[in-house]
Amino acid sequence: KMNFGVDWETEHRRILLDGNAALERSAQSVARSQAVAAESEQIGTEVISELGEQRDRLLRAKRRLSQTDEELNKTRKILNVMRLKVLTNKIVLILIILLELVILGIIYTFHFFINLSLHTSENKSLKMVIPHDDEYYQNRIPEPDLGALQNFLRFVWNPERKQLLGRSGKEWALLGLFYLCFFTVLGSLFALQMWISIEYASKLERPFFLYSGLSPRSYFGVTFPLFRHVDFGSPGIAFKPNILLPTKSPIIWIDNSSANARPKRYVQALSDFLQEYNKSKENYKTVAECSDGVSIVSSMKPCFFDIESLGVCGQPPYGYTDPLQPCVLIKFNKRFNWVPRPYNKSSLLPENMPHTLQEAVHVSNKFQIWLWCDGVNNVDKEHVGEIEYLPSPGFPVQYFPFVGQPDYLAPVVALPFRLVTVECSLWALNINKDAQNALDFQIILGEL
């Protein structure tokens, strides 16, 4: 009877509303779980991407260490050959000294026996007379002691015996003649050795260590194998300004509060580097001879690199003042007689070449060693944005090859940057894959 007063419709509505609210809370909880899962998936993807990039960097570091180990092995072989030659020279020198000692011993022994035979044959009753004049005995009379100062002054100049520093004029003349002859012979031997070395080196068409293999040389009828082979691999690049800092990695650190990182140091370093590019154009090829599309010709007259083509990065303060956008100059290292084989429109590009660079190669008419720089990780890539290459993203082939021209100017590419860790790579047909990632550095603005 007590249940007759219950409003079942209201009760059912309340229960349905409670169930609906529970379902909404469950839906919200599921949505939050999905958001957390999506965020976790994104973080996991980024972590995997970061791990992949770190793995690539470790593999590149391993390849560089392998190349360094190979170079050290080659250097060790060269040092072993040099050590063997030094040891051989020492042995020969010791044998020569021993031979000279034996000859001197024989001479003195022979002289002793001759004198002994002469003395025994003479009449022992004869008195040996040693003829000397009065001057001989006069010079052997002890000098009187005049005191420390007077003895020294007499040693400097003795008016009685007419001696300077204990020697007469005749003795000084004989001594000077001896040393004149001695140093003349010594200088003649040195000049002869230098003439032979320069005469040999001047006939080489390239640096000595670029000749390959074991090259036999004959000296005095004896043939000696000379080890000369050094494989330098692919060429490389360097960045300026590169100031030594108390850090292990290559960093451009700009901070007015630190004496090691003040912008003036970097501005001065860039000015010193670009000073060698301030030369007259008379000793260089004309603009027409160095234009794009001209074939590579080895010549002792190189192309002129105009630093005005670097824009704001070619004149002080090079972006190292407010607002800070510091310029970094990428310089191609000199490699003797190396001729690049650039990619062009019809080239089959490698798969690992960045997609943006592939598009640039396909639409470009320039013949150059392509340069590509980008951030090392995703954060750096977001900060670096689109990189501006001045005057172009590469090194024109007209500046190659370097054959020892005295006025040669290496090509330069300028890059204005902000806060990033940058990695640069070179792209050409005859640059090894292991040597493409040729440079990496970091730019830090503010405290390190």
XYZ file of C-alpha atoms in Angstrom:
448
model
C 0.000 0.000 0.000
C 2.888 2.308 0.654
C 4.058 2.040 -3.012
C 0.781 3.331 -4.355
C 1.990 6.947 -3.868
C 5.231 6.568 -5.960
C 5.470 8.519 -9.250
C 7.004 5.838 -11.459
C 7.290 8.101 -14.481
C 9.377 10.628 -12.553
C 11.482 7.876 -11.099
C 12.131 6.342 -14.514
C 13.012 9.798 -15.930
C 15.506 10.356 -13.083
C 17.108 6.975 -13.668
C 17.364 7.677 -17.440
C 18.894 11.082 -16.782
C 21.439 9.543 -14.392
C 22.269 6.906 -16.984
C 22.566 9.529 -19.714
C 24.917 11.628 -17.505
C 26.991 8.516 -16.792
C 27.187 7.819 -20.547
C 28.250 11.401 -21.223
C 30.962 11.148 -18.546
C 32.099 7.874 -20.054
C 32.162 9.464 -23.523
C 34.199 12.378 -22.220
C 36.578 9.984 -20.483
C 36.950 8.002 -23.712
C 37.571 11.222 -25.651
C 40.218 12.258 -23.138
C 41.777 8.811 -23.367
C 41.782 9.070 -27.155
C 43.432 12.522 -26.948
C 46.055 11.184 -24.543
C 46.617 8.198 -26.822
C 46.950 10.460 -29.870
C 49.360 12.718 -27.997
C 51.314 9.688 -26.809
C 51.388 8.391 -30.385
C 52.677 11.755 -31.628
C 55.331 11.837 -28.895
C 56.291 8.255 -29.732
C 56.527 9.145 -33.425
C 58.737 12.132 -32.638
C 60.884 10.018 -30.312
C 61.261 7.357 -33.008
C 62.119 10.086 -35.518
C 64.667 11.577 -33.121
C 66.142 8.137 -32.472
C 66.342 7.526 -36.209
C 68.147 10.832 -36.733
C 70.493 10.097 -33.834
C 71.132 6.665 -35.345
C 71.982 8.289 -38.688
C 74.334 10.713 -36.959
C 75.985 7.858 -35.069
C 76.411 5.933 -38.325
C 77.927 8.991 -39.988
C 80.230 9.452 -37.007
C 81.182 5.781 -37.265
C 81.962 6.186 -40.974
C 84.037 9.280 -40.242
C 85.908 7.396 -37.523
C 86.539 4.575 -39.988
C 87.891 7.051 -42.530
C 90.030 8.648 -39.834
C 91.318 5.219 -38.842
C 92.236 4.495 -42.466
C 94.044 7.824 -42.743
C 95.887 7.078 -39.493
C 96.937 3.682 -40.846
C 98.287 5.327 -43.995
C 100.078 7.934 -41.897
C 101.477 5.159 -39.722
C 102.868 3.445 -42.824
C 104.517 6.675 -43.951
C 106.006 7.214 -40.483
C 107.294 3.636 -40.461
C 109.034 4.220 -43.787
C 110.479 7.490 -42.505
C 111.584 5.760 -39.281
C 113.283 3.036 -41.332
C 115.080 5.653 -43.399
C 116.226 7.509 -40.276
C 117.477 4.258 -38.749
C 119.300 3.422 -41.974
C 120.932 6.846 -42.017
C 122.038 6.422 -38.395
C 123.556 3.024 -39.115
C 125.411 4.386 -42.158
C 126.646 7.363 -40.115
C 127.888 5.070 -37.312
C 129.693 2.870 -39.857
C 131.339 5.930 -41.402
C 132.492 7.135 -37.956
C 133.861 3.699 -37.099
C 135.651 3.548 -40.448
C 137.213 6.949 -39.831
C 138.339 5.853 -36.348
C 139.913 2.706 -37.797
C 141.730 4.743 -40.452
C 142.995 7.218 -37.831
C 144.155 4.340 -35.642
C 146.050 2.765 -38.518
C 147.678 6.085 -39.408
C 148.757 6.782 -35.821
C 150.047 3.234 -35.364
C 152.008 3.429 -38.596
C 153.422 6.824 -37.614
C 154.403 5.516 -34.169
C 156.348 2.572 -35.559
C 158.126 4.772 -38.106
C 159.242 7.191 -35.369
C 160.292 4.288 -33.173
C 162.453 2.805 -35.906
C 164.037 6.179 -36.624
C 164.874 6.800 -32.951
C 166.413 3.378 -32.467
C 168.615 3.789 -35.551
C 170.081 7.096 -34.409
C 173.066 7.408 -32.165
C 171.805 7.549 -28.625
C 174.784 9.611 -27.607
C 173.670 12.496 -29.803
C 171.840 15.158 -27.937
C 168.509 16.167 -29.440
C 168.452 19.858 -30.120
C 165.139 21.666 -30.403
C 165.818 24.928 -32.162
C 163.754 27.866 -30.869
C 164.279 31.588 -31.237
C 164.216 34.216 -28.528
C 160.601 35.170 -29.285
C 159.506 31.633 -28.473
C 161.003 31.828 -24.979
C 159.903 35.433 -24.510
C 156.262 34.539 -25.094
C 156.404 31.853 -22.428
C 157.553 34.135 -19.632
C 154.653 34.367 -17.097
C 152.839 37.696 -16.980
C 152.972 39.595 -13.680
C 149.744 39.718 -11.638
C 148.202 43.213 -11.883
C 144.885 42.522 -10.171
C 141.560 41.287 -11.536
C 140.599 44.436 -13.471
C 144.049 45.105 -14.919
C 144.468 41.432 -15.857
C 141.165 41.581 -17.744
C 142.111 44.816 -19.527
C 145.468 43.318 -20.450
C 143.648 40.254 -21.811
C 141.441 42.492 -23.987
C 144.456 44.407 -25.341
C 148.099 43.727 -24.518
C 150.184 46.673 -25.838
C 153.499 44.965 -25.106
C 152.803 41.861 -27.177
C 150.211 43.594 -29.407
C 147.580 40.912 -28.714
C 143.779 41.270 -28.852
C 141.897 38.811 -26.636
C 145.053 36.750 -26.190
C 145.853 36.438 -29.897
C 148.145 38.345 -32.208
C 147.095 39.696 -35.570
C 148.688 36.755 -37.379
C 146.859 34.264 -35.167
C 143.526 36.036 -35.722
C 144.139 36.003 -39.484
C 144.880 32.260 -39.489
C 141.844 31.570 -37.299
C 139.604 33.650 -39.541
C 140.962 31.892 -42.638
C 140.241 28.502 -41.055
C 136.634 29.343 -40.182
C 136.117 30.981 -43.568
C 137.157 27.771 -45.291
C 135.136 25.668 -42.822
C 131.863 27.586 -43.256
C 132.420 27.878 -47.010
C 132.572 24.095 -47.307
C 129.610 23.675 -44.915
C 127.522 26.271 -46.775
C 128.438 24.710 -50.116
C 127.183 21.309 -48.943
C 123.940 22.855 -47.683
C 123.463 24.817 -50.914
C 124.125 21.672 -52.961
C 121.540 19.720 -50.959
C 118.948 22.505 -51.317
C 119.647 22.780 -55.053
C 119.136 19.037 -55.524
C 115.864 19.117 -53.526
C 114.477 22.192 -55.292
C 115.541 20.905 -58.693
C 113.722 17.635 -58.016
C 110.595 19.206 -56.503
C 110.274 21.861 -59.228
C 109.861 19.170 -61.891
C 106.841 17.630 -60.148
C 103.547 18.422 -61.846
C 101.591 18.041 -58.617
C 102.245 17.831 -54.865
C 104.575 15.013 -53.864
C 102.021 12.938 -51.936
C 99.507 12.892 -54.809
C 101.625 10.428 -56.764
C 100.308 6.905 -56.270
C 102.034 3.646 -55.518
C 105.565 2.684 -54.604
C 107.810 4.653 -56.914
C 111.387 3.276 -57.188
C 114.245 5.760 -57.241
C 117.862 4.991 -58.065
C 120.676 6.662 -56.142
C 124.310 5.771 -56.815
C 123.273 2.574 -58.562
C 121.012 1.424 -55.693
C 117.239 1.365 -56.097
C 115.086 2.530 -53.144
C 111.245 2.179 -53.036
C 109.644 5.448 -51.940
C 106.160 5.251 -50.385
C 104.022 8.086 -51.741
C 100.420 6.955 -51.913
C 97.967 9.088 -49.918
C 94.258 8.973 -50.792
C 92.593 12.223 -49.716
C 89.075 11.068 -50.663
C 86.367 13.615 -51.433
C 86.922 17.350 -50.841
C 85.420 19.160 -47.886
C 84.126 22.519 -46.711
C 84.777 24.764 -43.711
C 82.803 27.542 -42.040
C 83.840 31.018 -40.971
C 84.004 32.512 -38.368
C 85.503 29.544 -36.575
C 86.855 30.883 -33.280
C 88.231 28.498 -30.685
C 85.920 28.422 -27.667
C 86.023 26.429 -24.394
C 83.641 23.878 -25.937
C 84.218 20.628 -27.769
C 81.711 21.104 -30.601
C 81.909 23.775 -33.349
C 79.736 26.579 -31.946
C 79.149 30.193 -32.936
C 78.246 31.629 -29.551
C 77.152 35.269 -29.421
C 76.817 36.837 -25.974
C 77.808 40.397 -25.031
C 78.293 39.381 -21.400
C 81.119 36.953 -22.228
C 84.554 38.025 -23.445
C 84.859 34.848 -25.533
C 81.556 35.357 -27.338
C 81.344 39.081 -28.087
C 80.166 39.911 -31.623
C 83.281 42.052 -32.276
C 85.442 38.925 -32.290
C 83.336 37.320 -35.012
C 83.193 40.522 -37.056
C 86.999 40.829 -36.878
C 87.441 37.153 -37.805
C 85.232 37.546 -40.899
C 86.990 40.768 -41.894
C 90.380 39.047 -41.631
C 89.128 36.131 -43.720
C 87.643 38.320 -46.479
C 90.762 40.511 -46.579
C 92.432 38.078 -49.006
C 89.537 38.559 -51.454
C 90.301 42.285 -51.827
C 92.518 41.897 -54.895
C 92.764 43.461 -58.312
C 90.867 41.738 -61.124
C 93.791 42.081 -63.539
C 95.303 38.723 -62.533
C 92.057 36.824 -63.100
C 89.909 35.644 -65.985
C 87.267 37.910 -67.484
C 83.592 37.709 -66.522
C 82.775 36.074 -69.876
C 85.349 33.331 -69.304
C 83.896 32.601 -65.854
C 80.192 32.729 -66.722
C 77.785 29.832 -66.207
C 77.904 27.122 -68.824
C 81.577 27.587 -69.669
C 83.454 24.286 -69.716
C 86.047 23.549 -67.048
C 89.554 24.363 -68.282
C 92.697 23.972 -66.198
C 94.504 27.305 -66.218
C 97.039 29.179 -64.117
C 94.708 32.194 -64.315
C 91.775 31.561 -61.933
C 88.324 33.131 -61.791
C 87.776 36.135 -59.524
C 85.330 35.745 -56.632
C 83.592 39.033 -55.889
C 82.584 39.316 -52.224
C 79.954 41.915 -53.185
C 77.861 38.958 -54.406
C 77.508 37.937 -50.725
C 75.263 40.948 -50.074
C 75.011 41.943 -46.404
C 77.261 38.985 -45.538
C 80.121 40.469 -47.547
C 80.541 43.664 -45.516
C 80.717 44.530 -41.780
C 79.033 43.905 -39.368
C 77.891 40.731 -41.206
C 74.610 40.557 -39.276
C 76.258 40.450 -35.835
C 74.439 43.536 -34.528
C 70.826 44.073 -33.452
C 68.666 42.603 -34.817
C 70.964 39.572 -34.707
C 70.962 37.459 -37.860
C 74.610 36.351 -38.017
C 76.139 35.336 -41.331
C 78.111 32.134 -41.694
C 80.463 31.768 -44.671
C 80.874 28.288 -46.122
C 84.239 27.973 -47.892
C 85.224 25.180 -50.272
C 88.579 23.697 -49.282
C 91.400 23.600 -51.828
C 91.905 20.202 -53.406
C 94.692 19.978 -55.953
C 93.601 19.133 -59.519
C 90.132 17.973 -58.418
C 87.506 18.496 -61.133
C 83.835 18.321 -60.045
C 81.167 16.425 -61.971
C 78.008 18.405 -61.140
C 74.407 17.264 -61.256
C 72.252 18.791 -64.001
C 68.688 18.541 -65.258
C 69.187 15.175 -66.919
C 71.156 13.603 -64.058
C 69.781 10.657 -62.143
C 69.633 12.122 -58.660
C 70.279 9.971 -55.577
C 67.310 8.925 -53.473
C 68.745 10.412 -50.285
C 68.990 13.899 -51.819
C 66.476 16.284 -50.173
C 63.308 16.727 -52.236
C 63.611 20.527 -52.297
C 67.164 20.265 -53.608
C 66.078 17.792 -56.287
C 63.500 20.288 -57.544
C 66.112 23.060 -57.560
C 68.522 20.904 -59.613
C 65.825 20.009 -62.155
C 64.908 23.647 -62.848
C 68.435 25.130 -62.716
C 70.795 25.773 -65.623
C 73.814 26.283 -63.376
C 76.777 23.941 -63.249
C 77.851 23.857 -59.625
C 78.549 21.660 -56.633
C 75.242 21.895 -54.831
C 75.197 22.897 -51.170
C 72.346 21.940 -48.845
C 72.057 23.044 -45.224
C 69.269 22.236 -42.800
C 68.555 21.791 -39.122
C 69.816 18.630 -37.485
C 66.556 17.703 -35.736
C 62.885 18.656 -36.099
C 63.127 21.546 -33.633
C 66.087 23.039 -35.506
C 64.322 22.532 -38.836
C 61.323 24.490 -37.526
C 63.529 27.356 -36.334
C 65.801 27.537 -39.372
C 62.945 27.981 -41.833
C 63.886 28.637 -45.458
C 67.643 29.225 -45.745
C 68.919 32.007 -47.984
C 72.052 31.115 -49.976
C 74.185 34.026 -51.139
C 74.953 34.252 -54.040
C 73.616 30.744 -54.894
C 73.200 27.347 -53.202
C 76.446 25.908 -54.475
C 80.011 26.380 -55.697
C 80.300 27.108 -59.467
C 82.513 24.742 -61.460
C 84.385 27.691 -63.018
C 86.518 27.935 -59.856
C 87.912 24.436 -60.398
C 90.369 22.866 -60.595
C 92.917 24.333 -58.198
C 96.369 23.675 -59.699
C 98.480 25.796 -57.370
C 97.592 29.256 -58.715
C 99.191 31.869 -56.418
C 96.148 34.208 -56.669
C 93.491 31.490 -56.336
C 90.340 32.503 -54.428
C 88.196 29.675 -53.081
C 84.427 30.084 -53.722
C 82.250 31.045 -50.758
C 78.528 30.742 -49.942
C 77.014 32.986 -47.244
C 74.133 31.856 -44.998
C 72.240 34.207 -42.638
C 71.054 32.197 -39.595
C 69.308 32.367 -36.261
C 69.371 29.979 -33.253
C 69.876 26.530 -34.794
C 72.112 23.491 -35.057
C 72.997 23.237 -38.738
C 74.287 20.417 -40.901
C 75.563 21.077 -44.443
C 76.181 18.579 -47.231
C 77.821 18.631 -50.679
C 76.249 17.072 -53.780
C 78.115 16.108 -56.956
C 78.555 12.943 -58.994
C 82.138 12.383 -57.831
C 81.598 13.086 -54.111
C 81.300 9.919 -52.057
C 78.124 9.279 -50.114
C 80.091 9.037 -46.860
C 81.613 12.480 -47.473
C 78.375 14.310 -48.374
C 77.634 15.401 -44.788
C 80.760 17.515 -44.690
C 80.004 20.057 -41.964
C 77.894 20.716 -38.883
C 77.924 23.574 -36.391
C 75.679 25.341 -33.880
C 74.644 28.968 -33.456
C 73.712 30.158 -29.961
C 72.494 33.654 -29.112
C 72.815 34.509 -25.425
C 74.126 32.427 -22.525
C 75.573 29.035 -23.310
